[in-house]
Amino acid sequence: MSATRTLFHWSLQADARAIGPHLVRAGFAVFMLFSITASFVDLFGRVGPGLRFFQSITFLNVVLITVSGVSYFVSAVTEEKDSGNLALLRLAGVTPIAIILSKSTSRIISSMMLLIAQLPFTFLAITLGGITWRQIISSYLALAAWMVFVANLSLICSIRCQTAGRAATLAVTILALFFTIDPIVASGLAAIGPGWLPAWFVDSLNALVSIQHKMSVTMQLDQILRISSLNPDFASTQFFWDVGAGLTLFATSVLMFNQWSQPAESGMAEASPAVRRWTIGRCWKLPMTWKEFLFFTGGWPFWGVKLLTYGMILAAFSFVQNAADPHLGFVLHGDRAWICFLTYLLAFYAEVLLYSAGSIFTEVRQSTLSSLAMIPISTVRLLSEKLMAAILASLPVLIALCVAFWCDPQGISMRLNAPLIVTMIATVLISSHITVLLSLYTRWAALPLALLLTTPAFSCSLLLIERTLLLPGAIASTHHWHVSLFLASVINLFWVWLFVLLPIQFRIVSRWDELSQHS
C-alpha cells in the first residue's frame, strides 16, 4: 500500500513537471493558427500575409523571452537560496561556474530548443508570401542573441539578490529602463532645454541611448522585416552586442558569485532583535495574510520602498512638465498625466502577475502544503487570505494610480472608454487566475504561459466586449435607466466570472487539495 502511494505520488510530480513543455508547444501551435488566420485579413493589402504572420510570431517571442527573464531565468540561483541548498552546494565543494552552468545555462539551452522547434512552422510564412528565408533566419538569430542577454541579466540579478521576488523586481526595473530610456532621455532633454545640464552628462545620456539602439531586438527585427530588406545579414550589430553583453554578465556572475552569495545565509542571522520585531511584529488575526505579506511580498519595508519609488516617478513627470512649461505647474495634465497613468497601470499588472505566479508555488517548492493542510481553516479561506496579502502589497501602486487619475480626471476619462476598461479588468482577472492555476502544475513557466494564453485573447475580447456592451445598454436605455453603460459593464464582468473565472477557481481549490493530500 505504501509502495503504491509512493508510486502515485512520484507519477503526480512527474506529470506536473512534464505538463509545462507540452503547454508551451500547444500554446505556440494555437497562436500560430491564430496568426495565420489574422494574416489573411490583409490578404489584398500592401503587406504580404506571410510577413504579417511572421511579425506576430516574432512579437510573441520577444514578449515571452522578456517575461521569462523575470520568471524563469531569474530563479536560477534564488531557488537554491530560498530552499537553503546553496550552503550545502558550497560545502560540498561545487564551484561557482558548475552551479551557474547547471542552473542557468541548462535553462538557456532548453529555451533555445523551443526557438529551434518553431523554425519548421515559421517557414510556412515563405509560402504565404512577403518574406524570404534569410529574413526568418536573421530574425531568429536576433531573438537568440536577445535571449542570451536577458538570461544572463536575470542570472546576475538572481545571484545579487537573496530572494526571487527581489531578483524579479530588479530584473523588471532594468528591462523597463532599457525599453524606455530612449523616450525618457529625448523628452527630458527637450523639456529641460540646452545649458541646464553639463555637456559630459548629456553626452553620457546620448551614449546610453546609442547603445540601447544597438542592443534593441525590436529595432533590429523592424529593420529585418522591412519589405525592402529582403537579404539582411545574418550576424548584425545587435547580435554581437547582445551576445557580448551576455557573456560579460556571465563572467561577472562567476567572478562575484562567492561575494554576492555570502550574505544569503547570514543576513537574517545578523539582524538585531529590535529590527526583527519592527519588521515582523506579532501575528495578525489573519495568519496567512500576515505570513504572506511579511515573508513573500517583502513586508512593510518593501511596501514603503515601492510607495517611495512610485512617488519619485510622479515627481519626475511633474518636474519635466514644469521645466517644459512653468505655467502648467507641477500637477500633471494632458499626455504626461496619461503616460504616467499607463506606467502605473503596467506596474500594477506586473505586480499582480508576479504575486500570482509565486504565492502558491512558493508553498509547493518549499513543501509546506502538508503543514498548511493541518491548520484548522478551509482551503477557500486560506487562498482568500493569500489574496488579501497580495492586495495589501499592491496598495502603493493603487494609490499611485488614484493620484495620477486625480491629476487630470477629465483627460484620462476621455481616453478610457467602457469596452477598454472592461477588457483590461477581465484580462487582469483571467491572466492572474491562469497564472495561479499553472503555478500548481508547472515549475517556472506559469507566468510566460499565462501571457502566451492571454495575449491573443486581449485583441479578440476587446471587439467582443465592445459588441456585447451594446445589447444591455440598449435594453437599459429603453427603460430609461441612466446607468445603462455601467450596468452593461457589470453584466459583462459577471459573465466573465461565471463562465471563466469560477471554473478556474474550483480547479485551483481542487488542485491545492490534491497536492496537500499527496505532499
PDB file of C-alpha atoms in Angstrom, residues 223-434:
ATOM      1  CA  GLN A 223      14.819  46.580 -39.783  1.00  0.00           C
ATOM      2  CA  ILE A 224      14.994  42.917 -40.837  1.00  0.00           C
ATOM      3  CA  LEU A 225      11.295  42.585 -41.601  1.00  0.00           C
ATOM      4  CA  ARG A 226      11.046  45.607 -43.855  1.00  0.00           C
ATOM      5  CA  ILE A 227       9.850  44.828 -47.356  1.00  0.00           C
ATOM      6  CA  SER A 228      12.930  46.493 -48.835  1.00  0.00           C
ATOM      7  CA  SER A 229      15.255  44.359 -46.652  1.00  0.00           C
ATOM      8  CA  LEU A 230      14.962  41.005 -48.410  1.00  0.00           C
ATOM      9  CA  ASN A 231      18.616  39.928 -47.938  1.00  0.00           C
ATOM     10  CA  PRO A 232      19.712  41.028 -44.432  1.00  0.00           C
ATOM     11  CA  ASP A 233      22.996  39.986 -42.856  1.00  0.00           C
ATOM     12  CA  PHE A 234      22.841  37.009 -40.523  1.00  0.00           C
ATOM     13  CA  ALA A 235      25.213  38.475 -37.934  1.00  0.00           C
ATOM     14  CA  SER A 236      24.112  42.036 -37.229  1.00  0.00           C
ATOM     15  CA  THR A 237      25.392  44.650 -34.800  1.00  0.00           C
ATOM     16  CA  GLN A 238      22.584  43.769 -32.388  1.00  0.00           C
ATOM     17  CA  PHE A 239      23.659  40.108 -32.430  1.00  0.00           C
ATOM     18  CA  PHE A 240      27.249  40.876 -31.420  1.00  0.00           C
ATOM     19  CA  TRP A 241      26.265  43.488 -28.834  1.00  0.00           C
ATOM     20  CA  ASP A 242      23.697  41.250 -27.100  1.00  0.00           C
ATOM     21  CA  VAL A 243      25.932  38.169 -27.131  1.00  0.00           C
ATOM     22  CA  GLY A 244      28.899  40.231 -25.912  1.00  0.00           C
ATOM     23  CA  ALA A 245      26.849  41.796 -23.125  1.00  0.00           C
ATOM     24  CA  GLY A 246      25.519  38.362 -22.145  1.00  0.00           C
ATOM     25  CA  LEU A 247      28.990  36.856 -21.951  1.00  0.00           C
ATOM     26  CA  THR A 248      30.214  39.837 -19.915  1.00  0.00           C
ATOM     27  CA  LEU A 249      27.352  39.419 -17.461  1.00  0.00           C
ATOM     28  CA  PHE A 250      28.036  35.672 -17.272  1.00  0.00           C
ATOM     29  CA  ALA A 251      31.722  36.267 -16.466  1.00  0.00           C
ATOM     30  CA  THR A 252      30.764  38.849 -13.835  1.00  0.00           C
ATOM     31  CA  SER A 253      28.343  36.369 -12.263  1.00  0.00           C
ATOM     32  CA  VAL A 254      31.067  33.719 -11.994  1.00  0.00           C
ATOM     33  CA  LEU A 255      33.621  36.118 -10.520  1.00  0.00           C
ATOM     34  CA  MET A 256      31.233  37.703  -7.998  1.00  0.00           C
ATOM     35  CA  PHE A 257      29.313  34.545  -7.086  1.00  0.00           C
ATOM     36  CA  ASN A 258      31.006  33.879  -3.738  1.00  0.00           C
ATOM     37  CA  GLN A 259      30.978  37.504  -2.644  1.00  0.00           C
ATOM     38  CA  TRP A 260      27.335  38.184  -3.509  1.00  0.00           C
ATOM     39  CA  SER A 261      26.057  34.852  -2.235  1.00  0.00           C
ATOM     40  CA  GLN A 262      27.789  35.138   1.134  1.00  0.00           C
ATOM     41  CA  PRO A 263      25.042  37.191   2.855  1.00  0.00           C
ATOM     42  CA  ALA A 264      22.357  34.738   1.725  1.00  0.00           C
ATOM     43  CA  GLU A 265      22.760  32.562   4.828  1.00  0.00           C
ATOM     44  CA  SER A 266      23.952  35.109   7.359  1.00  0.00           C
ATOM     45  CA  GLY A 267      21.909  38.202   6.554  1.00  0.00           C
ATOM     46  CA  MET A 268      18.914  37.300   8.693  1.00  0.00           C
ATOM     47  CA  ALA A 269      21.013  35.857  11.494  1.00  0.00           C
ATOM     48  CA  GLU A 270      22.922  39.109  11.926  1.00  0.00           C
ATOM     49  CA  ALA A 271      19.800  41.229  12.178  1.00  0.00           C
ATOM     50  CA  SER A 272      19.194  42.592  15.671  1.00  0.00           C
ATOM     51  CA  PRO A 273      16.116  41.510  17.677  1.00  0.00           C
ATOM     52  CA  ALA A 274      14.792  45.083  17.603  1.00  0.00           C
ATOM     53  CA  VAL A 275      14.911  45.142  13.798  1.00  0.00           C
ATOM     54  CA  ARG A 276      13.209  41.765  13.598  1.00  0.00           C
ATOM     55  CA  ARG A 277      10.429  42.894  15.959  1.00  0.00           C
ATOM     56  CA  TRP A 278       9.884  46.061  13.915  1.00  0.00           C
ATOM     57  CA  THR A 279       9.785  44.299  10.545  1.00  0.00           C
ATOM     58  CA  ILE A 280       7.805  41.220  11.658  1.00  0.00           C
ATOM     59  CA  GLY A 281       5.938  42.025  14.852  1.00  0.00           C
ATOM     60  CA  ARG A 282       3.126  39.934  16.298  1.00  0.00           C
ATOM     61  CA  CYS A 283       0.965  37.653  14.195  1.00  0.00           C
ATOM     62  CA  TRP A 284      -2.269  39.179  12.904  1.00  0.00           C
ATOM     63  CA  LYS A 285      -5.759  37.737  13.326  1.00  0.00           C
ATOM     64  CA  LEU A 286      -5.422  36.566   9.737  1.00  0.00           C
ATOM     65  CA  PRO A 287      -2.284  34.397   9.995  1.00  0.00           C
ATOM     66  CA  MET A 288      -1.914  33.536   6.308  1.00  0.00           C
ATOM     67  CA  THR A 289      -2.231  37.200   5.318  1.00  0.00           C
ATOM     68  CA  TRP A 290       0.429  38.091   7.909  1.00  0.00           C
ATOM     69  CA  LYS A 291       2.754  35.321   6.779  1.00  0.00           C
ATOM     70  CA  GLU A 292       2.282  36.032   3.063  1.00  0.00           C
ATOM     71  CA  PHE A 293       2.661  39.803   3.367  1.00  0.00           C
ATOM     72  CA  LEU A 294       5.796  39.719   5.509  1.00  0.00           C
ATOM     73  CA  PHE A 295       7.667  36.724   4.129  1.00  0.00           C
ATOM     74  CA  PHE A 296       6.651  36.714   0.450  1.00  0.00           C
ATOM     75  CA  THR A 297       5.837  40.265  -0.642  1.00  0.00           C
ATOM     76  CA  GLY A 298       8.582  41.908   1.437  1.00  0.00           C
ATOM     77  CA  GLY A 299       6.573  43.343   4.320  1.00  0.00           C
ATOM     78  CA  TRP A 300       6.353  46.963   5.374  1.00  0.00           C
ATOM     79  CA  PRO A 301       9.946  47.963   4.396  1.00  0.00           C
ATOM     80  CA  PHE A 302       9.438  46.894   0.777  1.00  0.00           C
ATOM     81  CA  TRP A 303       5.926  48.387   0.859  1.00  0.00           C
ATOM     82  CA  GLY A 304       7.447  51.744   1.785  1.00  0.00           C
ATOM     83  CA  VAL A 305      10.159  51.401  -0.877  1.00  0.00           C
ATOM     84  CA  LYS A 306       7.534  50.824  -3.558  1.00  0.00           C
ATOM     85  CA  LEU A 307       5.476  53.787  -2.383  1.00  0.00           C
ATOM     86  CA  LEU A 308       8.573  55.997  -2.450  1.00  0.00           C
ATOM     87  CA  THR A 309       9.529  54.710  -5.923  1.00  0.00           C
ATOM     88  CA  TYR A 310       6.101  55.445  -7.392  1.00  0.00           C
ATOM     89  CA  GLY A 311       6.196  58.871  -5.771  1.00  0.00           C
ATOM     90  CA  MET A 312       9.566  59.566  -7.389  1.00  0.00           C
ATOM     91  CA  ILE A 313       8.139  58.564 -10.791  1.00  0.00           C
ATOM     92  CA  LEU A 314       5.300  61.050 -10.321  1.00  0.00           C
ATOM     93  CA  ALA A 315       7.761  63.732  -9.202  1.00  0.00           C
ATOM     94  CA  ALA A 316       9.901  63.095 -12.307  1.00  0.00           C
ATOM     95  CA  PHE A 317       6.882  63.572 -14.599  1.00  0.00           C
ATOM     96  CA  SER A 318       5.933  66.744 -12.717  1.00  0.00           C
ATOM     97  CA  PHE A 319       9.478  68.118 -12.943  1.00  0.00           C
ATOM     98  CA  VAL A 320       9.645  67.509 -16.693  1.00  0.00           C
ATOM     99  CA  GLN A 321       6.261  69.187 -17.229  1.00  0.00           C
ATOM    100  CA  ASN A 322       7.164  72.229 -15.139  1.00  0.00           C
ATOM    101  CA  ALA A 323      10.520  72.565 -16.910  1.00  0.00           C
ATOM    102  CA  ALA A 324       8.800  72.457 -20.313  1.00  0.00           C
ATOM    103  CA  ASP A 325       6.031  74.938 -19.406  1.00  0.00           C
ATOM    104  CA  PRO A 326       6.134  76.668 -15.989  1.00  0.00           C
ATOM    105  CA  HIS A 327       2.533  77.862 -16.466  1.00  0.00           C
ATOM    106  CA  LEU A 328       1.281  74.269 -16.130  1.00  0.00           C
ATOM    107  CA  GLY A 329       2.817  73.871 -12.689  1.00  0.00           C
ATOM    108  CA  PHE A 330       3.569  70.541 -11.061  1.00  0.00           C
ATOM    109  CA  VAL A 331       0.103  68.983 -11.402  1.00  0.00           C
ATOM    110  CA  LEU A 332       0.175  66.700 -14.445  1.00  0.00           C
ATOM    111  CA  HIS A 333      -2.041  67.456 -17.445  1.00  0.00           C
ATOM    112  CA  GLY A 334      -2.674  66.027 -20.889  1.00  0.00           C
ATOM    113  CA  ASP A 335      -0.309  63.465 -22.364  1.00  0.00           C
ATOM    114  CA  ARG A 336       2.039  63.409 -19.380  1.00  0.00           C
ATOM    115  CA  ALA A 337      -0.789  62.523 -16.993  1.00  0.00           C
ATOM    116  CA  TRP A 338      -1.929  59.797 -19.371  1.00  0.00           C
ATOM    117  CA  ILE A 339       1.579  58.338 -19.782  1.00  0.00           C
ATOM    118  CA  CYS A 340       2.092  58.405 -16.006  1.00  0.00           C
ATOM    119  CA  PHE A 341      -1.260  56.655 -15.536  1.00  0.00           C
ATOM    120  CA  LEU A 342      -0.311  53.969 -18.079  1.00  0.00           C
ATOM    121  CA  THR A 343       3.052  53.485 -16.347  1.00  0.00           C
ATOM    122  CA  TYR A 344       1.347  52.792 -13.049  1.00  0.00           C
ATOM    123  CA  LEU A 345      -1.198  50.552 -14.788  1.00  0.00           C
ATOM    124  CA  LEU A 346       1.565  48.407 -16.292  1.00  0.00           C
ATOM    125  CA  ALA A 347       3.317  48.269 -12.908  1.00  0.00           C
ATOM    126  CA  PHE A 348       0.083  47.097 -11.290  1.00  0.00           C
ATOM    127  CA  TYR A 349      -0.356  44.390 -13.940  1.00  0.00           C
ATOM    128  CA  ALA A 350       3.236  43.229 -13.434  1.00  0.00           C
ATOM    129  CA  GLU A 351       2.805  43.061  -9.652  1.00  0.00           C
ATOM    130  CA  VAL A 352      -0.429  41.081  -9.961  1.00  0.00           C
ATOM    131  CA  LEU A 353       1.200  38.521 -12.265  1.00  0.00           C
ATOM    132  CA  LEU A 354       4.328  38.201 -10.129  1.00  0.00           C
ATOM    133  CA  TYR A 355       2.319  37.641  -6.955  1.00  0.00           C
ATOM    134  CA  SER A 356       0.045  35.190  -8.757  1.00  0.00           C
ATOM    135  CA  ALA A 357       2.998  33.200 -10.109  1.00  0.00           C
ATOM    136  CA  GLY A 358       4.884  32.942  -6.822  1.00  0.00           C
ATOM    137  CA  SER A 359       2.355  32.977  -3.999  1.00  0.00           C
ATOM    138  CA  ILE A 360       1.138  29.381  -4.197  1.00  0.00           C
ATOM    139  CA  PHE A 361       4.172  27.989  -5.986  1.00  0.00           C
ATOM    140  CA  THR A 362       6.335  29.029  -3.021  1.00  0.00           C
ATOM    141  CA  GLU A 363       4.367  26.616  -0.842  1.00  0.00           C
ATOM    142  CA  VAL A 364       4.808  23.845  -3.419  1.00  0.00           C
ATOM    143  CA  ARG A 365       8.546  24.465  -3.762  1.00  0.00           C
ATOM    144  CA  GLN A 366       9.153  24.614  -0.004  1.00  0.00           C
ATOM    145  CA  SER A 367       6.956  21.518   0.603  1.00  0.00           C
ATOM    146  CA  THR A 368       4.765  23.293   3.149  1.00  0.00           C
ATOM    147  CA  LEU A 369       1.411  22.175   1.725  1.00  0.00           C
ATOM    148  CA  SER A 370       1.079  19.319   4.218  1.00  0.00           C
ATOM    149  CA  SER A 371       1.793  21.688   7.096  1.00  0.00           C
ATOM    150  CA  LEU A 372      -0.782  24.190   5.864  1.00  0.00           C
ATOM    151  CA  ALA A 373      -3.334  21.379   5.498  1.00  0.00           C
ATOM    152  CA  MET A 374      -3.072  20.765   9.252  1.00  0.00           C
ATOM    153  CA  ILE A 375      -4.177  24.336  10.043  1.00  0.00           C
ATOM    154  CA  PRO A 376      -7.881  24.298  11.065  1.00  0.00           C
ATOM    155  CA  ILE A 377      -9.031  26.609   8.281  1.00  0.00           C
ATOM    156  CA  SER A 378     -10.630  25.790   4.956  1.00  0.00           C
ATOM    157  CA  THR A 379      -8.787  25.900   1.644  1.00  0.00           C
ATOM    158  CA  VAL A 380     -11.023  28.704   0.407  1.00  0.00           C
ATOM    159  CA  ARG A 381     -10.209  30.871   3.430  1.00  0.00           C
ATOM    160  CA  LEU A 382      -6.503  30.078   3.140  1.00  0.00           C
ATOM    161  CA  LEU A 383      -6.419  31.143  -0.505  1.00  0.00           C
ATOM    162  CA  SER A 384      -8.573  34.193   0.282  1.00  0.00           C
ATOM    163  CA  GLU A 385      -6.081  35.321   2.915  1.00  0.00           C
ATOM    164  CA  LYS A 386      -3.277  34.965   0.369  1.00  0.00           C
ATOM    165  CA  LEU A 387      -5.316  37.169  -1.962  1.00  0.00           C
ATOM    166  CA  MET A 388      -5.732  39.770   0.798  1.00  0.00           C
ATOM    167  CA  ALA A 389      -1.959  39.830   1.314  1.00  0.00           C
ATOM    168  CA  ALA A 390      -1.421  40.439  -2.417  1.00  0.00           C
ATOM    169  CA  ILE A 391      -3.978  43.277  -2.366  1.00  0.00           C
ATOM    170  CA  LEU A 392      -2.273  44.827   0.658  1.00  0.00           C
ATOM    171  CA  ALA A 393       1.122  44.573  -1.073  1.00  0.00           C
ATOM    172  CA  SER A 394      -0.330  46.231  -4.208  1.00  0.00           C
ATOM    173  CA  LEU A 395      -1.720  49.240  -2.340  1.00  0.00           C
ATOM    174  CA  PRO A 396       1.257  51.518  -3.229  1.00  0.00           C
ATOM    175  CA  VAL A 397       0.662  51.178  -6.976  1.00  0.00           C
ATOM    176  CA  LEU A 398      -3.114  51.519  -6.469  1.00  0.00           C
ATOM    177  CA  ILE A 399      -2.539  54.743  -4.522  1.00  0.00           C
ATOM    178  CA  ALA A 400      -0.258  55.952  -7.313  1.00  0.00           C
ATOM    179  CA  LEU A 401      -2.967  55.131  -9.884  1.00  0.00           C
ATOM    180  CA  CYS A 402      -5.523  57.181  -7.942  1.00  0.00           C
ATOM    181  CA  VAL A 403      -3.133  60.123  -7.638  1.00  0.00           C
ATOM    182  CA  ALA A 404      -2.344  60.035 -11.378  1.00  0.00           C
ATOM    183  CA  PHE A 405      -6.059  59.921 -12.190  1.00  0.00           C
ATOM    184  CA  TRP A 406      -6.738  62.799  -9.774  1.00  0.00           C
ATOM    185  CA  CYS A 407      -4.189  64.977 -11.630  1.00  0.00           C
ATOM    186  CA  ASP A 408      -6.275  65.017 -14.833  1.00  0.00           C
ATOM    187  CA  PRO A 409      -9.562  63.114 -14.357  1.00  0.00           C
ATOM    188  CA  GLN A 410     -11.271  64.557 -17.431  1.00  0.00           C
ATOM    189  CA  GLY A 411      -8.390  63.927 -19.814  1.00  0.00           C
ATOM    190  CA  ILE A 412      -7.850  60.348 -18.626  1.00  0.00           C
ATOM    191  CA  SER A 413     -11.597  59.604 -18.630  1.00  0.00           C
ATOM    192  CA  MET A 414     -11.842  60.705 -22.264  1.00  0.00           C
ATOM    193  CA  ARG A 415      -9.131  58.198 -23.235  1.00  0.00           C
ATOM    194  CA  LEU A 416     -10.685  55.342 -21.229  1.00  0.00           C
ATOM    195  CA  ASN A 417     -13.933  54.066 -22.731  1.00  0.00           C
ATOM    196  CA  ALA A 418     -16.139  51.374 -21.212  1.00  0.00           C
ATOM    197  CA  PRO A 419     -15.072  48.486 -23.513  1.00  0.00           C
ATOM    198  CA  LEU A 420     -11.400  49.181 -22.848  1.00  0.00           C
ATOM    199  CA  ILE A 421     -11.931  49.311 -19.070  1.00  0.00           C
ATOM    200  CA  VAL A 422     -13.947  46.087 -19.024  1.00  0.00           C
ATOM    201  CA  THR A 423     -11.389  44.362 -21.260  1.00  0.00           C
ATOM    202  CA  MET A 424      -8.462  45.418 -19.069  1.00  0.00           C
ATOM    203  CA  ILE A 425     -10.223  44.264 -15.886  1.00  0.00           C
ATOM    204  CA  ALA A 426     -11.189  40.945 -17.499  1.00  0.00           C
ATOM    205  CA  THR A 427      -7.642  40.444 -18.837  1.00  0.00           C
ATOM    206  CA  VAL A 428      -6.069  41.070 -15.424  1.00  0.00           C
ATOM    207  CA  LEU A 429      -8.510  38.712 -13.715  1.00  0.00           C
ATOM    208  CA  ILE A 430      -8.196  35.938 -16.295  1.00  0.00           C
ATOM    209  CA  SER A 431      -4.409  36.117 -16.614  1.00  0.00           C
ATOM    210  CA  SER A 432      -3.931  36.143 -12.823  1.00  0.00           C
ATOM    211  CA  HIS A 433      -6.232  33.138 -12.371  1.00  0.00           C
ATOM    212  CA  ILE A 434      -4.499  31.225 -15.166  1.00  0.00           C
TER     213      ILE A 434
END
